[in-house]
Coordinates of C-alpha atoms in Angstrom, one line a residue:
M1 CA 40.7 -51.8 -24.4
K2 CA 41.7 -51.1 -27.5
V3 CA 44.5 -48.3 -28.0
L4 CA 44.6 -46.2 -31.1
I5 CA 47.4 -43.7 -31.4
V6 CA 46.6 -40.8 -33.6
S7 CA 50.0 -38.9 -34.5
G8 CA 50.7 -36.1 -36.8
F9 CA 52.8 -33.0 -36.8
L10 CA 51.5 -29.7 -35.1
G11 CA 48.5 -28.5 -37.0
A12 CA 47.8 -31.5 -39.2
G13 CA 44.2 -31.8 -37.9
K14 CA 44.5 -34.8 -35.2
T15 CA 41.9 -33.1 -33.1
T16 CA 39.4 -32.4 -35.8
F17 CA 40.0 -36.3 -37.2
I18 CA 39.3 -37.4 -33.7
R19 CA 36.1 -35.4 -33.4
T20 CA 35.1 -36.7 -36.7
L21 CA 35.9 -40.4 -36.0
S22 CA 33.8 -40.3 -32.3
N23 CA 30.8 -38.3 -33.7
R24 CA 30.6 -40.7 -36.5
L25 CA 30.8 -44.0 -34.8
N26 CA 28.6 -45.1 -32.0
K27 CA 31.7 -46.5 -30.0
D28 CA 32.6 -46.5 -26.0
F29 CA 35.5 -43.8 -26.6
V30 CA 38.0 -42.0 -24.0
I31 CA 40.5 -39.6 -25.3
L32 CA 44.3 -38.9 -23.9
E33 CA 45.6 -36.0 -25.1
N34 CA 49.3 -35.1 -24.7
E35 CA 49.5 -31.5 -25.1
Y36 CA 53.0 -29.6 -25.3
A37 CA 52.0 -26.7 -23.2
S38 CA 50.5 -25.9 -19.4
I39 CA 47.3 -24.9 -21.2
N40 CA 45.1 -27.8 -23.2
I41 CA 43.2 -26.0 -25.5
D42 CA 41.5 -29.2 -27.6
K43 CA 40.5 -30.4 -24.5
D44 CA 37.3 -28.2 -24.1
I45 CA 36.5 -28.5 -27.8
I46 CA 36.6 -32.4 -28.0
K47 CA 34.4 -32.3 -25.0
D48 CA 32.3 -29.5 -26.2
D49 CA 31.7 -31.3 -29.6
T50 CA 31.6 -35.0 -28.4
G51 CA 30.4 -35.1 -25.0
L52 CA 33.5 -37.6 -24.5
N53 CA 35.7 -38.0 -21.5
V54 CA 39.1 -36.5 -22.4
W55 CA 41.8 -36.9 -20.1
E56 CA 44.7 -34.5 -20.5
F57 CA 48.4 -34.9 -20.2
T58 CA 50.2 -31.6 -20.5
E59 CA 53.4 -30.1 -20.3
K60 CA 55.4 -33.3 -20.7
C61 CA 56.0 -35.3 -23.8
I62 CA 54.8 -38.7 -23.7
C63 CA 57.6 -39.9 -25.9
C64 CA 60.2 -38.6 -23.4
S65 CA 60.1 -37.1 -20.3
G66 CA 56.7 -37.9 -19.2
K67 CA 56.6 -41.8 -20.1
A68 CA 56.1 -43.2 -16.7
D69 CA 53.3 -40.9 -16.0
F70 CA 51.8 -41.5 -19.2
A71 CA 51.6 -45.3 -18.7
M72 CA 50.2 -44.9 -15.5
N73 CA 47.3 -42.8 -16.8
I74 CA 46.8 -45.8 -19.6
L75 CA 46.7 -48.5 -16.5
T76 CA 44.4 -46.0 -14.8
I77 CA 42.1 -45.7 -17.5
A78 CA 41.9 -49.4 -18.5
N79 CA 41.6 -50.5 -14.8
T80 CA 38.9 -47.8 -13.6
I81 CA 37.0 -46.9 -16.7
S82 CA 37.6 -49.5 -19.3
P83 CA 36.0 -47.8 -22.6
E84 CA 36.2 -49.9 -25.7
Y85 CA 38.3 -47.7 -27.0
L86 CA 41.4 -45.5 -25.9
I87 CA 42.4 -42.8 -28.4
V88 CA 45.9 -41.5 -27.8
E89 CA 46.7 -38.1 -29.3
P90 CA 50.3 -37.6 -28.8
T91 CA 52.0 -33.8 -29.1
G92 CA 52.9 -33.1 -32.4
V93 CA 56.6 -32.8 -31.9
G94 CA 56.6 -36.6 -30.6
F95 CA 58.2 -39.4 -32.1
L96 CA 55.4 -42.1 -32.7
S97 CA 58.3 -44.7 -32.4
N98 CA 58.6 -43.9 -28.5
V99 CA 55.0 -43.2 -27.8
I100 CA 54.3 -47.1 -29.5
N101 CA 57.2 -48.5 -27.3
N102 CA 55.8 -46.7 -24.0
I103 CA 52.5 -48.6 -24.5
S104 CA 53.9 -51.9 -25.5
R105 CA 56.0 -52.0 -22.2
I106 CA 52.2 -52.2 -20.6
E107 CA 50.3 -54.5 -22.8
Y108 CA 48.4 -57.5 -21.6
E109 CA 45.3 -59.1 -22.0
Q110 CA 43.6 -55.9 -21.4
I111 CA 45.2 -53.5 -23.4
E112 CA 45.8 -54.0 -26.8
L113 CA 47.5 -51.6 -29.4
L114 CA 46.0 -50.9 -32.7
S115 CA 47.8 -49.9 -36.0
P116 CA 48.6 -46.4 -35.2
V117 CA 47.1 -43.3 -37.6
T118 CA 49.4 -40.6 -38.7
I119 CA 47.8 -37.3 -40.1
I120 CA 49.5 -35.4 -42.8
D121 CA 48.5 -31.7 -44.2
P122 CA 49.9 -32.0 -47.8
N123 CA 49.9 -28.2 -47.7
S124 CA 53.2 -27.9 -45.2
F125 CA 54.6 -31.5 -45.9
F126 CA 57.6 -30.4 -48.0
Q127 CA 58.2 -27.5 -45.8
Y128 CA 58.3 -29.8 -42.5
I129 CA 59.9 -32.9 -44.0
E130 CA 62.9 -30.7 -44.8
Q131 CA 62.9 -28.9 -41.6
Y132 CA 61.8 -31.7 -39.3
N133 CA 62.9 -34.8 -41.3
E134 CA 63.8 -37.0 -38.5
L135 CA 60.8 -36.4 -36.6
L136 CA 58.3 -36.6 -39.4
T137 CA 60.0 -39.6 -40.8
D138 CA 59.3 -41.5 -37.9
Q139 CA 55.7 -40.3 -37.3
I140 CA 55.2 -41.8 -40.9
S141 CA 57.6 -44.8 -41.2
C142 CA 55.7 -46.2 -37.7
A143 CA 52.1 -45.8 -38.8
G144 CA 49.7 -48.1 -40.2
T145 CA 47.8 -46.0 -41.9
V146 CA 48.6 -42.4 -43.2
I147 CA 45.5 -40.2 -43.7
L148 CA 46.0 -36.4 -45.7
S149 CA 43.9 -34.3 -43.9
K150 CA 43.6 -31.5 -46.0
S151 CA 43.8 -32.8 -49.5
D152 CA 40.6 -30.8 -50.5
R153 CA 42.3 -27.5 -50.0
A154 CA 45.6 -28.6 -51.4
V155 CA 47.0 -25.3 -52.8
D156 CA 50.5 -25.2 -54.8
V157 CA 51.0 -28.5 -53.8
D158 CA 51.0 -31.9 -56.1
V159 CA 49.0 -34.3 -53.7
D160 CA 50.5 -37.2 -55.8
T161 CA 53.9 -36.1 -55.2
V162 CA 53.4 -36.2 -51.3
I163 CA 52.0 -39.8 -51.9
D164 CA 54.8 -40.7 -53.5
K165 CA 57.2 -39.5 -50.7
I166 CA 55.2 -41.2 -48.2
Q167 CA 55.3 -44.4 -50.0
A168 CA 59.3 -43.8 -50.2
I169 CA 59.2 -43.5 -46.5
N170 CA 56.6 -46.3 -45.3
A171 CA 55.6 -48.6 -48.6
D172 CA 53.4 -50.8 -46.5
A173 CA 51.2 -47.6 -44.8
N174 CA 47.5 -47.6 -45.8
I175 CA 47.5 -44.1 -47.2
I176 CA 44.2 -42.6 -47.5
S177 CA 44.3 -39.5 -50.1
R178 CA 40.7 -38.3 -49.9
H179 CA 39.3 -36.2 -46.9
Y180 CA 38.1 -38.6 -44.2
S181 CA 34.8 -36.5 -44.2
G182 CA 33.9 -38.7 -47.4
L183 CA 34.8 -41.9 -46.2
S184 CA 32.0 -44.3 -45.2
D185 CA 31.5 -45.4 -41.5
T186 CA 32.7 -48.9 -42.6
A187 CA 36.0 -47.3 -43.8
L188 CA 36.4 -45.3 -40.5
E189 CA 35.6 -48.4 -38.0
E190 CA 38.3 -50.5 -40.3
L191 CA 40.9 -47.9 -38.5
L192 CA 39.6 -49.9 -35.3
L193 CA 40.2 -53.3 -36.3
R194 CA 43.6 -52.8 -37.7
K195 CA 45.9 -54.9 -35.4
R196 CA 49.6 -53.8 -35.0
D197 CA 52.2 -56.4 -35.6
G198 CA 56.0 -56.2 -35.1
T199 CA 58.2 -53.8 -32.7
V200 CA 59.6 -50.3 -33.5
E201 CA 62.5 -49.2 -32.7
A202 CA 62.8 -46.1 -30.4
K203 CA 64.4 -43.1 -31.2
P204 CA 66.9 -41.3 -28.3
F205 CA 65.4 -37.9 -28.9
E206 CA 64.0 -35.3 -26.1
A207 CA 61.4 -33.0 -28.0
E208 CA 61.7 -30.5 -25.3
T209 CA 65.2 -29.5 -26.8
V210 CA 64.0 -28.6 -29.9
F211 CA 60.6 -26.7 -29.7
D212 CA 59.8 -24.1 -27.0
S213 CA 56.2 -23.5 -25.9
I214 CA 54.6 -20.8 -23.6
S215 CA 51.0 -20.5 -22.4
I216 CA 49.2 -17.4 -21.6
S217 CA 45.9 -17.2 -19.6
N218 CA 43.7 -14.5 -19.6
A219 CA 44.4 -13.2 -23.3
V220 CA 42.6 -10.1 -23.9
L221 CA 42.5 -7.8 -27.0
S222 CA 40.2 -4.8 -27.6
S223 CA 38.5 -5.6 -31.0
A224 CA 38.3 -8.3 -33.6
G225 CA 40.5 -6.3 -35.6
E226 CA 43.1 -6.4 -33.3
V227 CA 43.0 -10.1 -33.4
V228 CA 43.4 -10.2 -37.2
I229 CA 46.5 -7.6 -36.7
F230 CA 48.0 -10.0 -34.2
L231 CA 47.6 -13.0 -36.3
E232 CA 49.1 -11.4 -39.1
A233 CA 52.1 -10.3 -36.9
L234 CA 52.0 -14.0 -36.0
I235 CA 52.7 -15.5 -39.2
R236 CA 54.8 -12.9 -40.3
K237 CA 57.6 -14.1 -37.5
K238 CA 57.3 -11.0 -35.4
Y239 CA 57.1 -12.7 -32.3
G240 CA 59.5 -15.2 -33.3
N241 CA 59.4 -18.5 -35.4
I242 CA 56.0 -19.6 -34.3
I243 CA 55.0 -22.8 -36.1
R244 CA 51.7 -23.5 -34.4
S245 CA 49.2 -21.5 -31.9
K246 CA 45.8 -22.0 -30.8
G247 CA 43.6 -20.5 -28.1
T248 CA 40.8 -18.5 -27.0
I249 CA 41.2 -14.7 -26.7
L250 CA 38.5 -12.2 -24.5
I251 CA 37.5 -9.5 -26.6
G252 CA 35.0 -7.4 -24.1
N253 CA 32.8 -10.2 -22.8
T254 CA 32.9 -12.4 -26.1
P255 CA 35.4 -15.0 -26.5
I256 CA 37.3 -15.6 -29.6
R257 CA 38.9 -18.9 -30.9
F258 CA 41.7 -18.9 -33.3
D259 CA 44.1 -21.5 -34.9
V260 CA 47.3 -20.7 -36.7
S261 CA 49.0 -23.4 -38.6
N262 CA 51.1 -23.4 -42.1
N263 CA 51.0 -19.7 -41.8
N264 CA 47.2 -19.6 -42.1
Y265 CA 44.8 -19.0 -39.1
I266 CA 41.1 -19.5 -38.5
I267 CA 38.9 -17.4 -36.1
E268 CA 35.7 -17.8 -34.8
Q269 CA 33.4 -17.3 -31.7
A270 CA 33.8 -19.5 -29.0
D271 CA 31.2 -20.8 -26.4
A272 CA 30.4 -18.1 -23.5
D273 CA 32.3 -20.3 -20.9
S274 CA 35.1 -21.1 -22.9
K275 CA 38.6 -21.3 -21.3
I276 CA 40.5 -18.0 -22.1
G277 CA 43.9 -18.8 -22.8
C278 CA 46.5 -19.2 -25.6
V279 CA 49.2 -21.6 -26.5
F280 CA 52.3 -20.8 -28.8
I281 CA 54.8 -23.4 -30.1
G282 CA 58.2 -22.7 -31.9
D283 CA 61.5 -21.6 -31.4
G284 CA 63.2 -18.1 -30.6
I285 CA 59.5 -17.0 -29.4
M286 CA 59.6 -13.5 -27.9
T287 CA 57.7 -14.5 -24.9
G288 CA 57.8 -10.8 -23.0
D289 CA 56.3 -9.0 -26.5
L290 CA 53.5 -11.8 -26.5
R291 CA 52.8 -11.4 -23.0
I292 CA 52.8 -7.7 -23.4
K293 CA 50.0 -7.6 -26.1
L294 CA 47.8 -10.3 -24.6
L295 CA 47.9 -9.7 -21.1
P296 CA 45.1 -7.3 -19.4
V297 CA 46.5 -3.9 -18.5
N298 CA 47.3 -4.2 -15.0
L299 CA 49.2 -7.6 -15.9
K300 CA 50.8 -5.7 -18.7
H301 CA 52.4 -3.1 -16.5
N302 CA 54.2 -6.1 -14.1
V303 CA 55.5 -7.3 -17.4
N304 CA 57.1 -4.1 -18.6
N305 CA 58.7 -3.5 -15.0
A306 CA 60.3 -7.1 -15.2
T307 CA 61.4 -6.3 -18.7
R308 CA 62.9 -3.1 -17.6
N309 CA 64.6 -4.3 -14.3
S310 CA 66.2 -7.2 -16.2
A311 CA 67.3 -4.8 -18.7
E312 CA 68.8 -2.8 -16.1
F313 CA 70.3 -5.5 -14.3
S314 CA 72.3 -6.4 -17.3
R315 CA 73.8 -3.5 -17.9

């Protein structure tokens, strides 16, 4: 079983790339996802779009607190399903060096680690490399291939400058600057042929100490217009410094899927049987306000009472 890690910061486009790779190539894939929350939104999206076997690993970060369980999952997949390729999608706030070292410990003749891929969104690159320098530098420096995921939609950014910065961090990386949807099947398949050489020093870092995440099940809003107003409030930081959010909200009997990253959002109708729930990642998240906004009326009453009682107790 060959293991390909697809790394990248929150909202870079890892899931979309994995969907493209699995849809284009006629290979035996299994996907192992690490979602930095208790609800895994992307699992349903990948399964619906590709029909692949998707394993989920939620709440714990596979680069730090969940290392032992993660390694056991890989061994279980290798010894029971034994696919040709296992694609590992770490949380966007995970250090790639730690994930590599975690898998390296269990490598043997049946498990081979391929050269890792890191996905970069050039539109948000300079903002995030400044705010989260150690994390992004690690994800780039440990990658064999760096793919610019949204170069076709680059606005107010010089892609060549982004490439220069990436090369300064990792001069040996294979950088793909054109959108991967325009790559040939042969070019995509080369990613499955690149072997990883050498070792990587792991970073002593606990991702949970930097980012908060909350998950809200049974999220509801009254109309599509209210969804737009809510997402505009999100990117204006009304609910805290939320750098990544995604999920499915129920409007009447219609599920609506949304995705927020880099101060932009996408809204689309979801499948009728989609799992309802939202994930928010960032810092200083106003959890109570989000729950009051998104929970059904009967549950909002409970949140209001809890908030009121907490305020009275603190006086």
